[in-house]
Coordinates of C-alpha atoms and ligand atoms in Angstrom, one line a residue:
M87 CA 0.0 0.0 0.0
S88 CA 0.1 3.3 0.7
A89 CA 2.8 4.8 2.9
F90 CA 3.6 8.3 2.0
V91 CA 7.0 9.9 2.0
P92 CA 6.9 11.9 5.2
L93 CA 8.2 15.4 5.8
P94 CA 10.6 14.5 8.6
P95 CA 9.4 16.3 11.7
L96 CA 12.8 17.4 12.9
P97 CA 16.4 17.6 12.0
L98 CA 18.1 15.7 14.8
S99 CA 21.6 16.6 13.8
S100 CA 21.1 20.3 13.3
S101 CA 18.9 21.0 16.3
K102 CA 20.7 23.4 18.5
F103 CA 19.5 21.4 21.5
S104 CA 20.7 18.1 20.2
K105 CA 23.2 16.2 22.2
P106 CA 25.2 13.2 21.1
R107 CA 23.0 10.2 21.0
Q108 CA 23.7 7.2 23.1
H109 CA 21.8 4.8 21.0
A110 CA 20.8 4.1 17.4
P111 CA 19.4 7.3 15.9
P112 CA 15.7 7.6 16.3
S113 CA 13.3 7.4 13.4
R114 CA 12.1 10.4 11.6
H115 CA 8.7 9.1 12.7
L116 CA 7.7 7.7 9.3
T117 CA 9.9 6.5 6.6
S118 CA 9.6 6.4 2.9
R119 CA 8.0 3.7 0.9
R120 CA 6.2 2.8 -2.2
H121 CA 3.7 5.6 -2.5
P122 CA 2.8 5.7 -6.1
T123 CA 2.9 9.4 -6.3
A124 CA 6.0 10.0 -4.3
S125 CA 8.5 11.7 -6.5
L126 CA 11.9 10.2 -7.1
A127 CA 13.5 13.4 -6.1
Q128 CA 11.8 13.3 -2.7
S129 CA 12.5 9.6 -2.2
E130 CA 16.1 10.3 -2.8
A131 CA 16.1 13.3 -0.5
V132 CA 14.6 11.3 2.3
K133 CA 16.9 8.4 1.8
S134 CA 19.9 10.8 2.0
G135 CA 18.4 12.4 5.1
A136 CA 18.2 15.7 3.2
A137 CA 14.5 16.3 3.1
P138 CA 13.1 19.4 1.5
V139 CA 13.2 22.4 3.9
G140 CA 11.4 25.7 3.5
T141 CA 12.1 25.7 -0.2
D142 CA 10.0 25.8 -3.2
A143 CA 10.2 22.0 -3.3
A144 CA 8.9 21.8 0.2
L145 CA 5.9 24.1 -0.7
Q146 CA 5.1 22.1 -3.8
E147 CA 5.3 18.9 -1.8
M148 CA 2.8 20.3 0.7
V149 CA 0.4 21.3 -2.1
R150 CA 0.8 17.9 -3.8
R151 CA 0.1 16.2 -0.5
S152 CA -3.0 18.1 0.4
L153 CA -4.4 17.4 -3.1
S154 CA -3.5 13.7 -3.1
S155 CA -5.0 13.3 0.4
Q156 CA -8.4 13.5 -1.2
T157 CA -7.8 10.7 -3.8
P158 CA -9.7 7.5 -3.2
F159 CA -7.8 4.8 -1.4
T160 CA -8.5 1.5 0.3
R161 CA -6.6 -0.3 3.1
R162 CA -6.6 -3.8 4.6
I163 CA -6.2 -3.8 8.3
A164 CA -4.8 -6.4 10.7
V165 CA -6.2 -5.7 14.2
L166 CA -4.0 -7.0 17.0
G167 CA -5.9 -7.0 20.3
S168 CA -9.3 -6.7 18.5
T169 CA -11.3 -7.4 21.6
G170 CA -9.8 -4.5 23.6
S171 CA -10.5 -0.8 23.8
I172 CA -8.2 0.0 20.8
G173 CA -9.3 -3.0 18.9
T174 CA -13.0 -2.4 19.2
Q175 CA -12.7 1.3 18.3
T176 CA -10.6 0.3 15.3
L177 CA -13.4 -1.9 14.1
D178 CA -16.0 0.9 14.8
I179 CA -14.0 2.9 12.2
V180 CA -13.9 0.0 9.7
R181 CA -17.7 -0.5 10.2
E182 CA -18.3 3.1 9.4
A183 CA -16.0 3.3 6.4
P184 CA -16.3 -0.1 4.7
H185 CA -15.6 1.6 1.3
I186 CA -12.1 2.3 2.6
F187 CA -11.2 -0.3 5.2
S188 CA -11.5 -4.0 5.4
V189 CA -10.1 -6.5 7.9
S190 CA -7.4 -9.1 7.1
S191 CA -6.9 -10.6 10.6
L192 CA -8.0 -10.3 14.2
T193 CA -6.4 -11.5 17.4
A194 CA -7.6 -11.7 21.0
G195 CA -6.2 -12.9 24.3
S196 CA -9.0 -15.1 25.6
N197 CA -12.3 -13.4 24.7
V198 CA -13.6 -16.1 22.2
E199 CA -17.2 -14.8 22.3
L200 CA -16.4 -11.3 21.1
L201 CA -13.8 -12.6 18.6
V202 CA -16.4 -14.8 17.0
R203 CA -18.8 -11.9 16.7
Q204 CA -16.1 -9.8 15.1
A205 CA -15.0 -12.6 12.8
R206 CA -18.7 -13.0 11.6
E207 CA -19.1 -9.3 11.0
F208 CA -15.7 -8.5 9.4
R209 CA -14.8 -11.8 7.7
P210 CA -11.0 -11.7 8.1
H211 CA -8.9 -14.4 6.5
V212 CA -7.4 -15.5 9.8
V213 CA -8.2 -15.1 13.5
C214 CA -6.0 -15.9 16.5
I215 CA -6.8 -16.7 20.1
L216 CA -3.7 -16.4 22.3
D217 CA -5.1 -18.9 24.8
E218 CA -4.4 -22.2 23.1
S219 CA -6.9 -24.0 25.3
R220 CA -9.7 -22.1 23.5
R221 CA -8.6 -22.8 20.0
D222 CA -11.0 -25.7 19.4
E223 CA -13.9 -23.8 20.9
L224 CA -13.1 -20.9 18.5
R225 CA -12.9 -23.3 15.5
S226 CA -16.2 -25.0 16.3
K227 CA -17.9 -21.6 16.6
L228 CA -16.7 -20.6 13.2
D229 CA -17.5 -23.8 11.4
D230 CA -20.6 -22.9 9.6
A231 CA -20.9 -22.2 5.9
Q232 CA -20.1 -18.5 6.1
C233 CA -17.1 -18.8 8.3
K234 CA -15.5 -22.2 7.7
D235 CA -12.9 -20.6 5.4
I236 CA -11.6 -18.4 8.1
R237 CA -8.3 -19.8 9.4
V238 CA -8.0 -20.3 13.1
V239 CA -4.6 -20.1 14.8
C240 CA -3.5 -19.8 18.4
G241 CA -0.7 -18.9 20.8
S242 CA 1.9 -16.3 20.5
Q243 CA 3.1 -17.7 17.1
G244 CA -0.5 -17.3 15.9
V245 CA -0.5 -13.7 16.9
V246 CA 2.8 -13.2 14.9
E247 CA 1.2 -14.9 11.9
C248 CA -1.8 -12.6 12.1
A249 CA 0.5 -9.6 12.2
A250 CA 2.9 -10.7 9.4
E251 CA 1.5 -13.4 7.2
T252 CA -1.6 -11.6 5.9
D253 CA -2.5 -9.3 3.1
A254 CA -2.8 -6.4 5.5
D255 CA -1.5 -3.0 4.5
V256 CA -1.6 -1.6 8.0
V257 CA -1.3 -3.4 11.3
V258 CA -3.1 -1.7 14.2
T259 CA -1.2 -2.7 17.4
G260 CA -3.9 -2.9 20.1
I261 CA -2.3 -5.5 22.3
V262 CA -1.5 -4.3 25.8
G263 CA 2.0 -4.6 27.1
C264 CA 5.4 -5.8 25.8
A265 CA 3.5 -8.8 24.4
G266 CA 2.9 -6.4 21.5
L267 CA 6.6 -6.2 20.7
L268 CA 7.3 -9.4 18.8
P269 CA 4.2 -9.3 16.6
T270 CA 5.0 -5.7 15.7
V271 CA 8.6 -6.6 14.8
A272 CA 7.3 -9.4 12.6
A273 CA 4.9 -7.1 10.9
I274 CA 7.7 -4.6 10.2
K275 CA 9.9 -7.3 8.8
A276 CA 7.0 -8.4 6.6
G277 CA 6.8 -4.8 5.2
K278 CA 3.5 -3.9 6.9
D279 CA 2.8 -0.3 7.9
I280 CA 2.2 0.1 11.6
A281 CA -0.6 2.1 13.3
L282 CA 1.0 2.1 16.7
A283 CA -1.2 2.1 19.8
N284 CA 1.0 -0.4 21.7
K285 CA 3.5 2.2 23.1
E286 CA 5.3 -0.6 25.0
T287 CA 6.8 -1.6 21.6
L288 CA 8.9 1.5 21.6
I289 CA 9.4 1.9 25.4
A290 CA 10.8 -1.6 25.6
G291 CA 12.1 -2.1 22.1
G292 CA 12.9 1.4 20.7
P293 CA 16.6 0.8 20.1
V294 CA 15.8 -2.2 17.9
V295 CA 12.4 -1.2 16.5
V296 CA 13.4 2.3 15.2
P297 CA 16.3 1.0 13.0
L298 CA 14.1 -1.8 11.8
V299 CA 11.4 0.6 10.7
K300 CA 14.0 2.4 8.7
K301 CA 15.5 -0.7 7.3
H302 CA 12.3 -2.1 6.0
G303 CA 11.0 1.2 4.8
V304 CA 7.6 1.0 6.4
S305 CA 5.7 3.7 8.2
M306 CA 5.0 3.8 11.9
T307 CA 2.2 6.2 12.5
A308 CA 1.2 6.9 16.1
A309 CA -2.4 6.1 17.2
D310 CA -1.6 7.3 20.7
S311 CA -3.6 10.6 20.9
E312 CA -0.7 12.8 22.0
H313 CA 1.7 11.5 19.4
S314 CA -0.9 11.7 16.7
A315 CA -1.5 15.3 17.7
I316 CA 2.3 16.1 17.5
F317 CA 2.5 14.3 14.1
Q318 CA -0.5 16.3 12.8
C319 CA 1.1 19.5 14.0
L320 CA 4.3 18.6 12.1
Q321 CA 2.7 18.1 8.8
G322 CA 4.4 20.5 6.4
A323 CA 6.9 21.7 9.0
P324 CA 10.3 22.6 7.6
Q325 CA 13.1 20.4 8.7
G326 CA 14.9 22.0 11.6
A327 CA 12.0 24.0 12.8
L328 CA 10.8 22.0 15.7
R329 CA 12.1 23.2 19.1
K330 CA 9.9 21.5 21.7
I331 CA 7.2 18.9 22.2
I332 CA 4.6 19.6 24.9
L333 CA 2.6 16.6 25.8
T334 CA -0.7 17.1 27.6
A335 CA -1.8 14.9 30.5
S336 CA -5.2 14.6 32.0
G337 CA -3.7 14.1 35.4
G338 CA -5.4 10.8 35.8
A339 CA -7.6 9.5 38.5
F340 CA -5.9 11.2 41.4
R341 CA -5.2 14.6 40.0
D342 CA -7.4 16.4 42.5
R343 CA -6.2 14.5 45.5
P344 CA -3.3 15.8 47.6
A345 CA -0.2 13.6 47.5
K346 CA -0.6 12.5 51.1
D347 CA -4.0 10.9 50.2
L348 CA -2.5 8.6 47.7
A349 CA -1.5 6.3 50.6
S350 CA -5.1 5.3 51.0
V351 CA -6.3 4.8 47.3
T352 CA -7.7 1.6 46.1
L353 CA -7.6 -0.4 42.8
A354 CA -11.2 0.7 42.1
D355 CA -10.2 4.4 42.6
A356 CA -7.2 4.0 40.2
L357 CA -9.5 2.6 37.5
K358 CA -11.7 5.8 37.3
H359 CA -10.1 7.8 34.6
P360 CA -11.6 11.3 34.4
N361 CA -11.8 11.6 30.6
W362 CA -10.9 8.5 28.7
S363 CA -12.5 5.1 28.5
M364 CA -9.5 2.7 28.1
G365 CA -8.2 -0.7 29.1
A366 CA -7.4 -1.3 32.8
K367 CA -3.6 -1.3 32.5
I368 CA -3.3 2.1 30.7
T369 CA -6.0 3.6 33.1
I370 CA -3.8 2.7 36.1
D371 CA -0.8 4.0 34.2
S372 CA -2.6 7.3 33.8
A373 CA -3.3 7.5 37.5
S374 CA 0.4 7.0 38.4
L375 CA 1.4 9.2 35.5
Y376 CA 3.4 6.3 34.2
N377 CA 1.4 6.7 31.0
K378 CA 2.7 10.2 30.5
A379 CA 6.2 9.1 31.5
A380 CA 6.1 6.4 28.9
E381 CA 4.8 8.9 26.4
V382 CA 7.8 11.1 26.9
I383 CA 10.0 8.1 25.8
E384 CA 7.6 7.2 23.0
A385 CA 7.9 10.8 21.7
H386 CA 11.6 10.6 21.8
Y387 CA 11.7 7.4 19.7
L388 CA 9.0 8.7 17.3
F389 CA 10.2 12.2 16.7
G390 CA 13.8 12.1 17.7
L391 CA 13.9 15.1 20.0
D392 CA 16.2 15.2 23.0
Y393 CA 14.6 14.6 26.4
D394 CA 15.4 18.2 27.3
N395 CA 13.0 19.3 24.6
I396 CA 10.1 17.0 25.6
E397 CA 7.8 18.4 28.3
A398 CA 4.4 17.5 29.8
V399 CA 1.7 19.6 31.3
I400 CA -1.5 18.8 33.0
H401 CA -4.5 19.8 30.9
K402 CA -7.6 18.5 32.7
Q403 CA -10.0 18.8 29.8
S404 CA -8.0 16.4 27.4
I405 CA -9.1 18.6 24.5
I406 CA -5.7 19.7 23.4
H407 CA -4.0 16.4 22.7
S408 CA -0.5 17.9 22.6
M409 CA 1.5 20.8 21.2
V410 CA 4.7 21.6 19.3
E411 CA 6.8 24.7 19.6
F412 CA 8.8 25.9 16.6
E413 CA 12.1 27.8 16.6
D414 CA 10.2 31.1 16.0
S415 CA 8.3 30.4 19.3
S416 CA 5.0 29.6 17.5
V417 CA 3.1 26.9 19.2
L418 CA 0.7 24.6 17.3
A419 CA -1.9 22.4 19.0
Q420 CA -4.2 19.7 17.8
L421 CA -7.7 19.6 19.4
G422 CA -10.5 17.1 19.5
W423 CA -12.8 15.4 21.9
A424 CA -11.4 12.7 24.2
D425 CA -12.2 10.0 21.6
M426 CA -9.6 7.6 20.4
R427 CA -11.3 7.0 17.1
L428 CA -9.9 10.2 15.7
P429 CA -6.2 9.5 16.2
L430 CA -6.8 5.9 15.3
L431 CA -8.5 6.9 12.0
Y432 CA -5.6 9.2 11.2
S433 CA -3.0 6.5 11.9
M434 CA -4.9 4.1 9.6
S435 CA -5.5 6.6 6.8
W436 CA -2.6 9.1 6.8
P437 CA -2.0 11.2 4.8
H438 CA -5.7 11.2 3.9
R439 CA -8.4 12.9 5.9
V440 CA -11.5 10.7 5.9
S441 CA -15.0 12.1 6.5
M442 CA -16.7 10.3 9.4
P443 CA -20.3 11.3 10.0
S444 CA -20.5 9.9 13.5
F445 CA -17.6 12.0 14.8
K446 CA -19.1 14.9 16.6
P447 CA -17.4 18.2 15.6
L448 CA -15.6 20.0 18.4
D449 CA -17.6 22.7 20.1
L450 CA -15.3 25.2 21.9
V451 CA -18.2 27.1 23.5
E452 CA -19.5 23.8 25.0
I453 CA -16.0 23.2 26.4
G454 CA -15.8 26.7 27.8
S455 CA -12.2 26.8 29.1
L456 CA -8.9 25.1 28.7
T457 CA -6.6 25.0 31.7
F458 CA -3.0 24.0 32.3
Q459 CA -1.1 23.0 35.4
E460 CA 2.4 21.9 36.3
I461 CA 3.0 18.2 37.0
D462 CA 4.0 17.6 40.7
R463 CA 7.1 15.5 40.2
Q464 CA 7.2 14.5 44.0
K465 CA 3.7 13.2 43.8
Y466 CA 4.4 11.3 40.6
P467 CA 7.9 9.8 40.7
N468 CA 7.4 7.9 37.5
M469 CA 8.0 11.1 35.5
D470 CA 11.5 11.5 36.7
L471 CA 12.2 7.8 36.3
A472 CA 11.2 8.0 32.6
Y473 CA 13.6 10.9 32.0
I474 CA 16.4 9.0 33.7
A475 CA 15.7 5.8 31.9
G476 CA 15.2 7.6 28.6
R477 CA 18.4 9.5 28.8
K478 CA 20.3 6.3 29.7
A479 CA 18.5 4.6 26.7
G480 CA 19.7 1.0 25.7
T481 CA 18.0 -1.6 27.9
M482 CA 17.0 0.8 30.7
T483 CA 13.6 1.8 29.2
C484 CA 12.8 -1.9 28.7
V485 CA 13.5 -2.5 32.3
L486 CA 11.4 0.4 33.4
N487 CA 8.5 -0.9 31.2
A488 CA 8.8 -4.5 32.5
A489 CA 9.0 -3.3 36.1
N490 CA 5.9 -1.2 35.6
E491 CA 4.0 -4.0 33.9
A492 CA 4.8 -6.4 36.7
A493 CA 4.0 -3.7 39.3
V494 CA 0.6 -2.9 37.7
E495 CA -0.2 -6.7 37.6
M496 CA 0.6 -7.0 41.3
F497 CA -1.4 -3.9 42.1
R498 CA -4.4 -5.5 40.2
E499 CA -3.9 -8.7 42.1
E500 CA -4.0 -6.5 45.3
K501 CA -0.5 -7.7 46.3
I502 CA 0.9 -4.2 46.5
H503 CA -0.2 -0.7 47.1
F504 CA -0.5 2.0 44.5
L505 CA 2.5 3.9 45.9
D506 CA 4.6 0.7 45.5
I507 CA 4.4 1.0 41.7
P508 CA 7.1 3.7 41.3
K509 CA 9.1 2.1 44.1
I510 CA 9.3 -1.1 42.1
N511 CA 10.1 0.8 39.0
Q512 CA 13.0 2.6 40.7
A513 CA 14.3 -0.6 42.4
M514 CA 14.4 -2.5 39.1
M515 CA 16.2 0.4 37.3
D516 CA 18.7 0.6 40.1
S517 CA 19.4 -3.1 40.1
H518 CA 19.8 -3.1 36.3
R519 CA 22.8 -0.8 36.3
D520 CA 25.4 -3.6 36.2
D521 CA 23.6 -5.6 33.5
F522 CA 22.8 -2.6 31.4
L523 CA 23.4 -2.8 27.6
Q524 CA 23.7 0.3 25.5
Y525 CA 23.1 -1.5 22.2
P526 CA 20.8 -4.4 22.8
T527 CA 19.5 -6.9 20.3
L528 CA 15.9 -8.0 20.2
D529 CA 16.9 -11.1 22.2
D530 CA 18.5 -8.9 24.9
I531 CA 15.3 -6.9 25.2
V532 CA 13.1 -10.0 25.5
H533 CA 15.6 -11.4 28.1
F534 CA 15.5 -8.3 30.2
D535 CA 11.8 -8.0 29.9
T536 CA 11.4 -11.5 31.3
V537 CA 13.9 -11.3 34.1
T538 CA 12.8 -7.9 35.3
R539 CA 9.3 -9.2 35.8
I540 CA 10.6 -12.2 37.8
H541 CA 12.8 -9.9 39.9
A542 CA 10.0 -7.5 40.6
R543 CA 7.8 -10.3 41.9
E544 CA 10.7 -11.7 43.9
L545 CA 11.3 -8.3 45.4
V546 CA 7.7 -8.0 46.6
A547 CA 7.7 -11.6 47.8
S548 CA 10.8 -11.0 49.8
G549 CA 9.1 -8.2 51.8
K550 CA 12.1 -6.0 51.1
L551 CA 10.4 -3.3 49.0
G552 CA 10.3 -0.9 51.9
Ligands
LIG908 N1 -7.3 2.3 25.1 C1 -6.8 3.5 24.7 O1 -7.6 4.4 24.6 C2 -5.4 3.7 24.4 C3 -4.5 2.6 24.4 N2 -3.2 2.8 24.1 C4 -2.3 1.6 24.1 O2 -2.9 0.6 23.3 C5 -2.6 -0.7 23.8 C6 -4.0 -1.4 24.1 O3 -4.6 -0.8 25.1 P1 -6.2 -1.1 25.4 O4 -6.9 -1.3 24.2 O5 -6.6 -0.1 26.4 O6 -6.0 -2.5 26.2 P2 -7.2 -3.6 26.5 O7 -6.8 -4.3 27.7 O8 -8.5 -3.0 26.4 O9 -7.1 -4.6 25.3 C7 -6.0 -5.4 25.1 C8 -6.2 -6.4 23.9 O10 -5.0 -7.2 23.8 C9 -5.4 -8.6 24.1 N3 -4.3 -9.1 24.9 C10 -4.1 -9.0 26.2 N4 -3.0 -9.6 26.6 C11 -2.4 -10.1 25.5 C12 -1.2 -10.8 25.2 N5 -0.4 -11.1 26.2 N6 -0.9 -11.2 23.9 C13 -1.8 -10.9 22.9 N7 -3.0 -10.2 23.1 C14 -3.3 -9.8 24.4 C15 -6.7 -8.5 24.7 O11 -7.5 -9.7 24.5 P3 -8.7 -10.2 25.5 O12 -9.8 -9.1 25.3 O13 -9.1 -11.5 25.0 O14 -8.1 -10.2 26.9 C16 -7.3 -7.3 24.0 O15 -7.8 -7.7 22.8 C17 -1.8 -0.5 25.1 O16 -0.5 -0.6 24.7 C18 -2.2 1.0 25.5 O17 -1.1 1.6 26.2 C19 -2.7 4.0 23.7 C20 -3.5 5.1 23.7 C21 -4.9 5.0 24.1
LIG909 C1 -6.1 8.4 24.9 C2 -4.6 8.3 25.1 O1 -3.8 8.6 24.3 C3 -4.2 7.9 26.4 O2 -2.8 7.6 26.4 C4 -4.4 9.1 27.3 O3 -3.3 10.0 27.0 C5 -4.5 8.8 28.7 O4 -4.6 10.0 29.4 P1 -3.6 10.6 30.4 O5 -3.2 11.9 29.9 O6 -4.4 10.6 31.7 O7 -2.4 9.7 30.5
LIG910 MN1 -1.9 8.8 25.1

């Protein structure tokens, strides 16, 4: 399919804020590939790293792009994690725009019932249930005349197959956690474009995934609302113009509680997000601000900016989804309701703009006011941990991610308290210093993801967490 030659959002090497990188150079967010209308000149420019900047060529490119964004197109979509929050919203989009989107594969963890309903409605070639014990049940529920041709696979290898061995143009990564890493890597290697919801892919695997995206010439377009906002603000920006990224944060479930009250919060409290309806893990991450912390690292890997130039601010309304500041001090923002369908749609259709009648237009008068507030770094230690891990790079962000996943699991099992989450993250990062690898392989990342989870659980079991 599809992928368009991007205007690189920023010139890493020429930014006056840039410092020497400690890891493989980050992606320019999206890389060139196969778009039928992409000019040879621009393909060459992007390959050489010298994309058009503030020149006539750049202006022509912008005009060409805005015109071509209206041309008809179709896309086949692989939906990983189709039964979750991201997956079901992706399918809402497909349902509303069947003239553009169709489904090539679906995967679920264990929710056979919903997967069967989805398979009947969207008729993919292949479906996967991670839980191998439910494969026969899935097969028998899809054995009638309409569905018997749908292949049924299972296990983590089945997920990889649904990501890579299909006729999909775009893979929407709606799996939660580092479990999304290997299927995403397989999809990239198979030349699929990625609509990235699963941020853990980059937090854990950034040093490996970013070069792989470049090597295989696929696009990786953020579905995460903040990074979609940034990417939208960067469309048409001249190379070298970006100075700063400002991520917005809702503040999560505990934003209006004083820090001292966090000692008494419960799992049920943490699951009450003020603005977004999302899966349990990311909702808890929003409450601990780990989600924002992870999004700082995600922004680094997607847009290549130094950590000094990535900020976050609490914006309670979640209407501005993020902002960029340019060298001339101009700030651009992207606005929309707190509805993931919009960033998902953009990640699936970029550079096109698709009309969706069910999307309610933004009403600024209804919103009334937009407010901003500094993040309290004492109350939310995960923010500082992300900057430390991000600057260290290599395997450190993988360890932070694995520690947090294990900690959130234990919090959901009610084995630890909410305030233990950042303590576990810090402890795992501290104990990783001797094993740290600056230039990990994918196997190294999988290894440290596995052992960190074990160590985090051992730490809690030992009673030494403090
Ligand atoms: N929800 C949102 O609005 C946003 C989410 N994201 C990111 O998107 C990703 C998905 O989040 P969300 O949709 O909320 O999560 P959910 O928990 O709602 O959905 C997760 C999906 O993945 C499946 N799944 C769970 N564990 C595994 C596994 N180990 N291997 C394969 N599949 C698995 C689940 O199957 P089953 O239903 O059968 O358990 C389900 O389909 C996360 O990385 C999150 O950070 C980013 C921005 C916004
Ligand atoms: C919708 C989305 O992108 C989430 O990642 C969202 O950002 C969570 O809200 P917080 O700002 O509370 O983390
Ligand atoms: Mn987000």
